[in-house]
Amino acid sequence: MKKRFDSYCGLYCGACEIMKINLTNNFIQAAKDRNEELENLVCDGCKSSQHCAECSKCDIRKCAQDKGMEFCSECASYPCKMLLRFKSNNKPHHSAIIANLEEIKNFGVEEWLIRQETRWACPKCNTPFSWYEKTCEECGESLFHCKKEQKEILLDELSKLPLFFAL
C-alpha cells in the first residue's frame, strides 16, 4: 500500500519518526529501541487504514472522517477547540498544524506536500529527516527541527497580539 503523508489536522506524516521506520523497514531495531511491539509501529499514514498505536486512537481523524472532510480547515467549526488543544499540547511538532492547514487551503495539497518534502529534507544533502532530529544522519548538518519551528511560530503569534499598556 502507498503511504499517505497528508493528514486531516495538517500534520505532515512524512516527517514522523514512526513513518520513517516504515519507510526504512527498520521495525526490529525500532521496536527494541522503543520497547514496543512491532505491530504498534506499522503505519501507512493518517488517511490510510493502517495506523501506528498512537495514531490509531486519534479523535481528530475520527471527527473529520465522520464529517466527510479531507482536512479540518473544511469544517464550519474550524479551528475547533479539539484542534487548538492538539496544536498547543506538549508535542512541538503539533504547533504547525494551523499554518499547514492554511497553506493547504491557499496552495492545494499537492503543492503543500512538495513544500513539506523540501522542508523536512536536509538543506545540504537532501536526506529526509523527522520532526525531532537535530542533525542530519547522512552529512551532520544542523537541522531546523520542530522545537525551533515551534519557537518561531509562538513568536509570530505573539507579535500579532494587540498590546495593552496601563498608565
mmCIF file with all atom_site columns, C-alpha atoms in Angstrom:
data_model
loop_
_atom_site.group_PDB
_atom_site.id
_atom_site.type_symbol
_atom_site.label_atom_id
_atom_site.label_alt_id
_atom_site.label_comp_id
_atom_site.label_asym_id
_atom_site.label_entity_id
_atom_site.label_seq_id
_atom_site.pdbx_PDB_ins_code
_atom_site.Cartn_x
_atom_site.Cartn_y
_atom_site.Cartn_z
_atom_site.occupancy
_atom_site.B_iso_or_equiv
_atom_site.pdbx_formal_charge
_atom_site.auth_seq_id
_atom_site.auth_comp_id
_atom_site.auth_asym_id
_atom_site.auth_atom_id
_atom_site.pdbx_PDB_model_num
ATOM 1   C CA . MET A 1 1   ? 0.000   0.000  0.000  1.00 0.00 ? 1   MET A CA 1
ATOM 2   C CA . LYS A 1 2   ? 1.173   3.528  -0.808 1.00 0.00 ? 2   LYS A CA 1
ATOM 3   C CA . LYS A 1 3   ? 1.950   5.726  2.166  1.00 0.00 ? 3   LYS A CA 1
ATOM 4   C CA . ARG A 1 4   ? -0.003  8.967  2.548  1.00 0.00 ? 4   ARG A CA 1
ATOM 5   C CA . PHE A 1 5   ? 1.773   11.925 4.072  1.00 0.00 ? 5   PHE A CA 1
ATOM 6   C CA . ASP A 1 6   ? -1.161  14.325 4.425  1.00 0.00 ? 6   ASP A CA 1
ATOM 7   C CA . SER A 1 7   ? -3.434  14.241 7.456  1.00 0.00 ? 7   SER A CA 1
ATOM 8   C CA . TYR A 1 8   ? -6.775  15.702 8.468  1.00 0.00 ? 8   TYR A CA 1
ATOM 9   C CA . CYS A 1 9   ? -5.232  18.022 11.073 1.00 0.00 ? 9   CYS A CA 1
ATOM 10  C CA . GLY A 1 10  ? -2.363  19.340 8.948  1.00 0.00 ? 10  GLY A CA 1
ATOM 11  C CA . LEU A 1 11  ? 0.491   17.231 10.278 1.00 0.00 ? 11  LEU A CA 1
ATOM 12  C CA . TYR A 1 12  ? 2.986   16.075 7.663  1.00 0.00 ? 12  TYR A CA 1
ATOM 13  C CA . CYS A 1 13  ? 3.260   12.306 8.192  1.00 0.00 ? 13  CYS A CA 1
ATOM 14  C CA . GLY A 1 14  ? 6.438   12.203 6.081  1.00 0.00 ? 14  GLY A CA 1
ATOM 15  C CA . ALA A 1 15  ? 8.399   13.730 8.991  1.00 0.00 ? 15  ALA A CA 1
ATOM 16  C CA . CYS A 1 16  ? 7.022   11.295 11.580 1.00 0.00 ? 16  CYS A CA 1
ATOM 17  C CA . GLU A 1 17  ? 9.565   9.059  13.327 1.00 0.00 ? 17  GLU A CA 1
ATOM 18  C CA . ILE A 1 18  ? 7.169   6.106  13.013 1.00 0.00 ? 18  ILE A CA 1
ATOM 19  C CA . MET A 1 19  ? 6.709   6.741  9.287  1.00 0.00 ? 19  MET A CA 1
ATOM 20  C CA . LYS A 1 20  ? 10.480  6.855  8.896  1.00 0.00 ? 20  LYS A CA 1
ATOM 21  C CA . ILE A 1 21  ? 10.638  3.379  10.479 1.00 0.00 ? 21  ILE A CA 1
ATOM 22  C CA . ASN A 1 22  ? 8.018   2.196  7.986  1.00 0.00 ? 22  ASN A CA 1
ATOM 23  C CA . LEU A 1 23  ? 9.840   3.707  5.018  1.00 0.00 ? 23  LEU A CA 1
ATOM 24  C CA . THR A 1 24  ? 13.155  2.100  6.003  1.00 0.00 ? 24  THR A CA 1
ATOM 25  C CA . ASN A 1 25  ? 11.634  -1.204 7.205  1.00 0.00 ? 25  ASN A CA 1
ATOM 26  C CA . ASN A 1 26  ? 13.694  -0.902 10.380 1.00 0.00 ? 26  ASN A CA 1
ATOM 27  C CA . PHE A 1 27  ? 10.982  -2.406 12.590 1.00 0.00 ? 27  PHE A CA 1
ATOM 28  C CA . ILE A 1 28  ? 13.020  -4.850 14.660 1.00 0.00 ? 28  ILE A CA 1
ATOM 29  C CA . GLN A 1 29  ? 15.613  -2.328 15.845 1.00 0.00 ? 29  GLN A CA 1
ATOM 30  C CA . ALA A 1 30  ? 12.975  0.368  16.353 1.00 0.00 ? 30  ALA A CA 1
ATOM 31  C CA . ALA A 1 31  ? 10.792  -1.970 18.417 1.00 0.00 ? 31  ALA A CA 1
ATOM 32  C CA . LYS A 1 32  ? 13.789  -2.802 20.615 1.00 0.00 ? 32  LYS A CA 1
ATOM 33  C CA . ASP A 1 33  ? 14.807  0.859  20.959 1.00 0.00 ? 33  ASP A CA 1
ATOM 34  C CA . ARG A 1 34  ? 11.262  1.915  21.855 1.00 0.00 ? 34  ARG A CA 1
ATOM 35  C CA . ASN A 1 35  ? 10.366  -1.177 23.894 1.00 0.00 ? 35  ASN A CA 1
ATOM 36  C CA . GLU A 1 36  ? 7.336   -1.507 21.631 1.00 0.00 ? 36  GLU A CA 1
ATOM 37  C CA . GLU A 1 37  ? 5.557   -4.357 19.880 1.00 0.00 ? 37  GLU A CA 1
ATOM 38  C CA . LEU A 1 38  ? 6.260   -4.496 16.123 1.00 0.00 ? 38  LEU A CA 1
ATOM 39  C CA . GLU A 1 39  ? 2.592   -4.269 15.165 1.00 0.00 ? 39  GLU A CA 1
ATOM 40  C CA . ASN A 1 40  ? 2.287   -0.974 17.086 1.00 0.00 ? 40  ASN A CA 1
ATOM 41  C CA . LEU A 1 41  ? 4.804   0.629  14.719 1.00 0.00 ? 41  LEU A CA 1
ATOM 42  C CA . VAL A 1 42  ? 3.172   -0.269 11.398 1.00 0.00 ? 42  VAL A CA 1
ATOM 43  C CA . CYS A 1 43  ? 1.624   2.810  9.778  1.00 0.00 ? 43  CYS A CA 1
ATOM 44  C CA . ASP A 1 44  ? 0.724   3.909  6.253  1.00 0.00 ? 44  ASP A CA 1
ATOM 45  C CA . GLY A 1 45  ? -0.284  7.440  7.269  1.00 0.00 ? 45  GLY A CA 1
ATOM 46  C CA . CYS A 1 46  ? -3.273  9.189  8.792  1.00 0.00 ? 46  CYS A CA 1
ATOM 47  C CA . LYS A 1 47  ? -5.563  8.741  5.796  1.00 0.00 ? 47  LYS A CA 1
ATOM 48  C CA . SER A 1 48  ? -4.810  5.049  5.330  1.00 0.00 ? 48  SER A CA 1
ATOM 49  C CA . SER A 1 49  ? -6.398  2.045  7.006  1.00 0.00 ? 49  SER A CA 1
ATOM 50  C CA . GLN A 1 50  ? -3.182  1.120  8.893  1.00 0.00 ? 50  GLN A CA 1
ATOM 51  C CA . HIS A 1 51  ? -2.166  3.341  11.833 1.00 0.00 ? 51  HIS A CA 1
ATOM 52  C CA . CYS A 1 52  ? 0.511   3.054  14.498 1.00 0.00 ? 52  CYS A CA 1
ATOM 53  C CA . ALA A 1 53  ? -0.633  2.568  18.097 1.00 0.00 ? 53  ALA A CA 1
ATOM 54  C CA . GLU A 1 54  ? -0.510  6.264  18.989 1.00 0.00 ? 54  GLU A CA 1
ATOM 55  C CA . CYS A 1 55  ? -2.373  7.469  15.902 1.00 0.00 ? 55  CYS A CA 1
ATOM 56  C CA . SER A 1 56  ? -4.979  4.696  15.958 1.00 0.00 ? 56  SER A CA 1
ATOM 57  C CA . LYS A 1 57  ? -6.809  6.460  18.781 1.00 0.00 ? 57  LYS A CA 1
ATOM 58  C CA . CYS A 1 58  ? -6.869  9.938  17.175 1.00 0.00 ? 58  CYS A CA 1
ATOM 59  C CA . ASP A 1 59  ? -10.142 11.790 17.828 1.00 0.00 ? 59  ASP A CA 1
ATOM 60  C CA . ILE A 1 60  ? -9.361  14.411 15.196 1.00 0.00 ? 60  ILE A CA 1
ATOM 61  C CA . ARG A 1 61  ? -9.161  11.783 12.448 1.00 0.00 ? 61  ARG A CA 1
ATOM 62  C CA . LYS A 1 62  ? -12.441 10.222 13.609 1.00 0.00 ? 62  LYS A CA 1
ATOM 63  C CA . CYS A 1 63  ? -14.175 13.617 13.682 1.00 0.00 ? 63  CYS A CA 1
ATOM 64  C CA . ALA A 1 64  ? -13.019 14.540 10.159 1.00 0.00 ? 64  ALA A CA 1
ATOM 65  C CA . GLN A 1 65  ? -13.987 11.133 8.798  1.00 0.00 ? 65  GLN A CA 1
ATOM 66  C CA . ASP A 1 66  ? -17.414 11.302 10.458 1.00 0.00 ? 66  ASP A CA 1
ATOM 67  C CA . LYS A 1 67  ? -17.993 14.708 8.843  1.00 0.00 ? 67  LYS A CA 1
ATOM 68  C CA . GLY A 1 68  ? -16.654 13.589 5.452  1.00 0.00 ? 68  GLY A CA 1
ATOM 69  C CA . MET A 1 69  ? -13.858 16.176 5.499  1.00 0.00 ? 69  MET A CA 1
ATOM 70  C CA . GLU A 1 70  ? -10.442 15.823 3.837  1.00 0.00 ? 70  GLU A CA 1
ATOM 71  C CA . PHE A 1 71  ? -8.976  18.490 6.155  1.00 0.00 ? 71  PHE A CA 1
ATOM 72  C CA . CYS A 1 72  ? -10.132 20.107 9.385  1.00 0.00 ? 72  CYS A CA 1
ATOM 73  C CA . SER A 1 73  ? -9.983  23.501 7.643  1.00 0.00 ? 73  SER A CA 1
ATOM 74  C CA . GLU A 1 74  ? -13.049 22.499 5.572  1.00 0.00 ? 74  GLU A CA 1
ATOM 75  C CA . CYS A 1 75  ? -15.214 22.332 8.703  1.00 0.00 ? 75  CYS A CA 1
ATOM 76  C CA . ALA A 1 76  ? -17.577 25.134 9.736  1.00 0.00 ? 76  ALA A CA 1
ATOM 77  C CA . SER A 1 77  ? -16.129 24.860 13.283 1.00 0.00 ? 77  SER A CA 1
ATOM 78  C CA . TYR A 1 78  ? -12.514 25.338 12.151 1.00 0.00 ? 78  TYR A CA 1
ATOM 79  C CA . PRO A 1 79  ? -10.430 25.886 14.165 1.00 0.00 ? 79  PRO A CA 1
ATOM 80  C CA . CYS A 1 80  ? -12.295 23.979 16.852 1.00 0.00 ? 80  CYS A CA 1
ATOM 81  C CA . LYS A 1 81  ? -11.270 23.545 20.492 1.00 0.00 ? 81  LYS A CA 1
ATOM 82  C CA . MET A 1 82  ? -10.056 19.986 19.859 1.00 0.00 ? 82  MET A CA 1
ATOM 83  C CA . LEU A 1 83  ? -7.726  21.153 17.078 1.00 0.00 ? 83  LEU A CA 1
ATOM 84  C CA . LEU A 1 84  ? -6.437  24.119 19.112 1.00 0.00 ? 84  LEU A CA 1
ATOM 85  C CA . ARG A 1 85  ? -5.754  21.874 22.132 1.00 0.00 ? 85  ARG A CA 1
ATOM 86  C CA . PHE A 1 86  ? -3.854  19.477 19.869 1.00 0.00 ? 86  PHE A CA 1
ATOM 87  C CA . LYS A 1 87  ? -1.835  22.352 18.388 1.00 0.00 ? 87  LYS A CA 1
ATOM 88  C CA . SER A 1 88  ? -0.891  23.609 21.854 1.00 0.00 ? 88  SER A CA 1
ATOM 89  C CA . ASN A 1 89  ? -0.150  20.359 23.681 1.00 0.00 ? 89  ASN A CA 1
ATOM 90  C CA . ASN A 1 90  ? 3.304   19.251 24.824 1.00 0.00 ? 90  ASN A CA 1
ATOM 91  C CA . LYS A 1 91  ? 4.407   17.971 21.393 1.00 0.00 ? 91  LYS A CA 1
ATOM 92  C CA . PRO A 1 92  ? 6.242   20.681 19.426 1.00 0.00 ? 92  PRO A CA 1
ATOM 93  C CA . HIS A 1 93  ? 5.571   19.054 16.053 1.00 0.00 ? 93  HIS A CA 1
ATOM 94  C CA . HIS A 1 94  ? 1.854   19.772 16.553 1.00 0.00 ? 94  HIS A CA 1
ATOM 95  C CA . SER A 1 95  ? 2.431   23.553 16.672 1.00 0.00 ? 95  SER A CA 1
ATOM 96  C CA . ALA A 1 96  ? 2.473   23.951 12.865 1.00 0.00 ? 96  ALA A CA 1
ATOM 97  C CA . ILE A 1 97  ? -0.901  22.372 12.083 1.00 0.00 ? 97  ILE A CA 1
ATOM 98  C CA . ILE A 1 98  ? -2.915  25.590 11.665 1.00 0.00 ? 98  ILE A CA 1
ATOM 99  C CA . ALA A 1 99  ? -0.227  27.124 9.439  1.00 0.00 ? 99  ALA A CA 1
ATOM 100 C CA . ASN A 1 100 ? -0.116  23.884 7.458  1.00 0.00 ? 100 ASN A CA 1
ATOM 101 C CA . LEU A 1 101 ? -3.901  23.795 7.017  1.00 0.00 ? 101 LEU A CA 1
ATOM 102 C CA . GLU A 1 102 ? -3.854  27.408 5.824  1.00 0.00 ? 102 GLU A CA 1
ATOM 103 C CA . GLU A 1 103 ? -1.117  26.564 3.340  1.00 0.00 ? 103 GLU A CA 1
ATOM 104 C CA . ILE A 1 104 ? -3.164  23.606 2.077  1.00 0.00 ? 104 ILE A CA 1
ATOM 105 C CA . LYS A 1 105 ? -6.183  25.914 1.609  1.00 0.00 ? 105 LYS A CA 1
ATOM 106 C CA . ASN A 1 106 ? -4.095  28.517 -0.217 1.00 0.00 ? 106 ASN A CA 1
ATOM 107 C CA . PHE A 1 107 ? -1.899  26.312 -2.414 1.00 0.00 ? 107 PHE A CA 1
ATOM 108 C CA . GLY A 1 108 ? -3.575  22.901 -2.527 1.00 0.00 ? 108 GLY A CA 1
ATOM 109 C CA . VAL A 1 109 ? -2.471  19.619 -1.009 1.00 0.00 ? 109 VAL A CA 1
ATOM 110 C CA . GLU A 1 110 ? -0.090  18.634 -3.828 1.00 0.00 ? 110 GLU A CA 1
ATOM 111 C CA . GLU A 1 111 ? 1.897   21.883 -3.580 1.00 0.00 ? 111 GLU A CA 1
ATOM 112 C CA . TRP A 1 112 ? 1.867   21.618 0.227  1.00 0.00 ? 112 TRP A CA 1
ATOM 113 C CA . LEU A 1 113 ? 3.252   18.071 0.055  1.00 0.00 ? 113 LEU A CA 1
ATOM 114 C CA . ILE A 1 114 ? 6.076   19.258 -2.216 1.00 0.00 ? 114 ILE A CA 1
ATOM 115 C CA . ARG A 1 115 ? 6.856   22.101 0.196  1.00 0.00 ? 115 ARG A CA 1
ATOM 116 C CA . GLN A 1 116 ? 6.805   19.745 3.180  1.00 0.00 ? 116 GLN A CA 1
ATOM 117 C CA . GLU A 1 117 ? 9.072   17.248 1.465  1.00 0.00 ? 117 GLU A CA 1
ATOM 118 C CA . THR A 1 118 ? 11.566  20.074 0.920  1.00 0.00 ? 118 THR A CA 1
ATOM 119 C CA . ARG A 1 119 ? 11.056  21.440 4.446  1.00 0.00 ? 119 ARG A CA 1
ATOM 120 C CA . TRP A 1 120 ? 11.805  18.042 6.036  1.00 0.00 ? 120 TRP A CA 1
ATOM 121 C CA . ALA A 1 121 ? 14.912  17.293 3.958  1.00 0.00 ? 121 ALA A CA 1
ATOM 122 C CA . CYS A 1 122 ? 18.447  18.317 4.879  1.00 0.00 ? 122 CYS A CA 1
ATOM 123 C CA . PRO A 1 123 ? 19.315  21.593 3.130  1.00 0.00 ? 123 PRO A CA 1
ATOM 124 C CA . LYS A 1 124 ? 22.841  20.325 2.450  1.00 0.00 ? 124 LYS A CA 1
ATOM 125 C CA . CYS A 1 125 ? 22.371  16.725 1.218  1.00 0.00 ? 125 CYS A CA 1
ATOM 126 C CA . ASN A 1 126 ? 18.562  16.434 0.791  1.00 0.00 ? 126 ASN A CA 1
ATOM 127 C CA . THR A 1 127 ? 18.256  13.443 3.173  1.00 0.00 ? 127 THR A CA 1
ATOM 128 C CA . PRO A 1 128 ? 14.753  13.321 4.717  1.00 0.00 ? 128 PRO A CA 1
ATOM 129 C CA . PHE A 1 129 ? 14.634  13.795 8.480  1.00 0.00 ? 129 PHE A CA 1
ATOM 130 C CA . SER A 1 130 ? 11.978  13.536 11.181 1.00 0.00 ? 130 SER A CA 1
ATOM 131 C CA . TRP A 1 131 ? 10.494  16.226 13.404 1.00 0.00 ? 131 TRP A CA 1
ATOM 132 C CA . TYR A 1 132 ? 12.944  15.925 16.303 1.00 0.00 ? 132 TYR A CA 1
ATOM 133 C CA . GLU A 1 133 ? 16.240  15.196 14.543 1.00 0.00 ? 133 GLU A CA 1
ATOM 134 C CA . LYS A 1 134 ? 18.732  17.955 15.287 1.00 0.00 ? 134 LYS A CA 1
ATOM 135 C CA . THR A 1 135 ? 21.480  16.886 12.901 1.00 0.00 ? 135 THR A CA 1
ATOM 136 C CA . CYS A 1 136 ? 21.380  15.096 9.565  1.00 0.00 ? 136 CYS A CA 1
ATOM 137 C CA . GLU A 1 137 ? 22.266  11.429 9.941  1.00 0.00 ? 137 GLU A CA 1
ATOM 138 C CA . GLU A 1 138 ? 23.868  11.485 6.487  1.00 0.00 ? 138 GLU A CA 1
ATOM 139 C CA . CYS A 1 139 ? 26.054  14.625 6.488  1.00 0.00 ? 139 CYS A CA 1
ATOM 140 C CA . GLY A 1 140 ? 25.918  16.002 10.052 1.00 0.00 ? 140 GLY A CA 1
ATOM 141 C CA . GLU A 1 141 ? 24.325  19.313 9.027  1.00 0.00 ? 141 GLU A CA 1
ATOM 142 C CA . SER A 1 142 ? 22.398  21.146 11.764 1.00 0.00 ? 142 SER A CA 1
ATOM 143 C CA . LEU A 1 143 ? 18.649  20.900 11.082 1.00 0.00 ? 143 LEU A CA 1
ATOM 144 C CA . PHE A 1 144 ? 15.720  23.242 11.651 1.00 0.00 ? 144 PHE A CA 1
ATOM 145 C CA . HIS A 1 145 ? 13.703  20.758 13.713 1.00 0.00 ? 145 HIS A CA 1
ATOM 146 C CA . CYS A 1 146 ? 10.208  21.149 15.163 1.00 0.00 ? 146 CYS A CA 1
ATOM 147 C CA . LYS A 1 147 ? 11.340  22.575 18.523 1.00 0.00 ? 147 LYS A CA 1
ATOM 148 C CA . LYS A 1 148 ? 12.990  25.514 16.741 1.00 0.00 ? 148 LYS A CA 1
ATOM 149 C CA . GLU A 1 149 ? 9.957   25.822 14.481 1.00 0.00 ? 149 GLU A CA 1
ATOM 150 C CA . GLN A 1 150 ? 7.618   25.897 17.489 1.00 0.00 ? 150 GLN A CA 1
ATOM 151 C CA . LYS A 1 151 ? 9.532   28.843 18.970 1.00 0.00 ? 151 LYS A CA 1
ATOM 152 C CA . GLU A 1 152 ? 9.224   30.777 15.704 1.00 0.00 ? 152 GLU A CA 1
ATOM 153 C CA . ILE A 1 153 ? 5.500   30.031 15.487 1.00 0.00 ? 153 ILE A CA 1
ATOM 154 C CA . LEU A 1 154 ? 4.942   31.216 19.072 1.00 0.00 ? 154 LEU A CA 1
ATOM 155 C CA . LEU A 1 155 ? 6.927   34.419 18.485 1.00 0.00 ? 155 LEU A CA 1
ATOM 156 C CA . ASP A 1 156 ? 4.937   35.091 15.307 1.00 0.00 ? 156 ASP A CA 1
ATOM 157 C CA . GLU A 1 157 ? 1.625   34.516 17.136 1.00 0.00 ? 157 GLU A CA 1
ATOM 158 C CA . LEU A 1 158 ? 2.706   36.796 19.996 1.00 0.00 ? 158 LEU A CA 1
ATOM 159 C CA . SER A 1 159 ? 3.705   39.536 17.559 1.00 0.00 ? 159 SER A CA 1
ATOM 160 C CA . LYS A 1 160 ? 0.134   39.575 16.219 1.00 0.00 ? 160 LYS A CA 1
ATOM 161 C CA . LEU A 1 161 ? -1.485  40.092 19.630 1.00 0.00 ? 161 LEU A CA 1
ATOM 162 C CA . PRO A 1 162 ? -2.646  43.605 20.485 1.00 0.00 ? 162 PRO A CA 1
ATOM 163 C CA . LEU A 1 163 ? -0.562  45.350 23.111 1.00 0.00 ? 163 LEU A CA 1
ATOM 164 C CA . PHE A 1 164 ? -2.270  46.947 26.090 1.00 0.00 ? 164 PHE A CA 1
ATOM 165 C CA . PHE A 1 165 ? -0.476  49.437 28.266 1.00 0.00 ? 165 PHE A CA 1
ATOM 166 C CA . ALA A 1 166 ? -1.569  50.558 31.690 1.00 0.00 ? 166 ALA A CA 1
ATOM 167 C CA . LEU A 1 167 ? -0.658  54.149 32.538 1.00 0.00 ? 167 LEU A CA 1
#
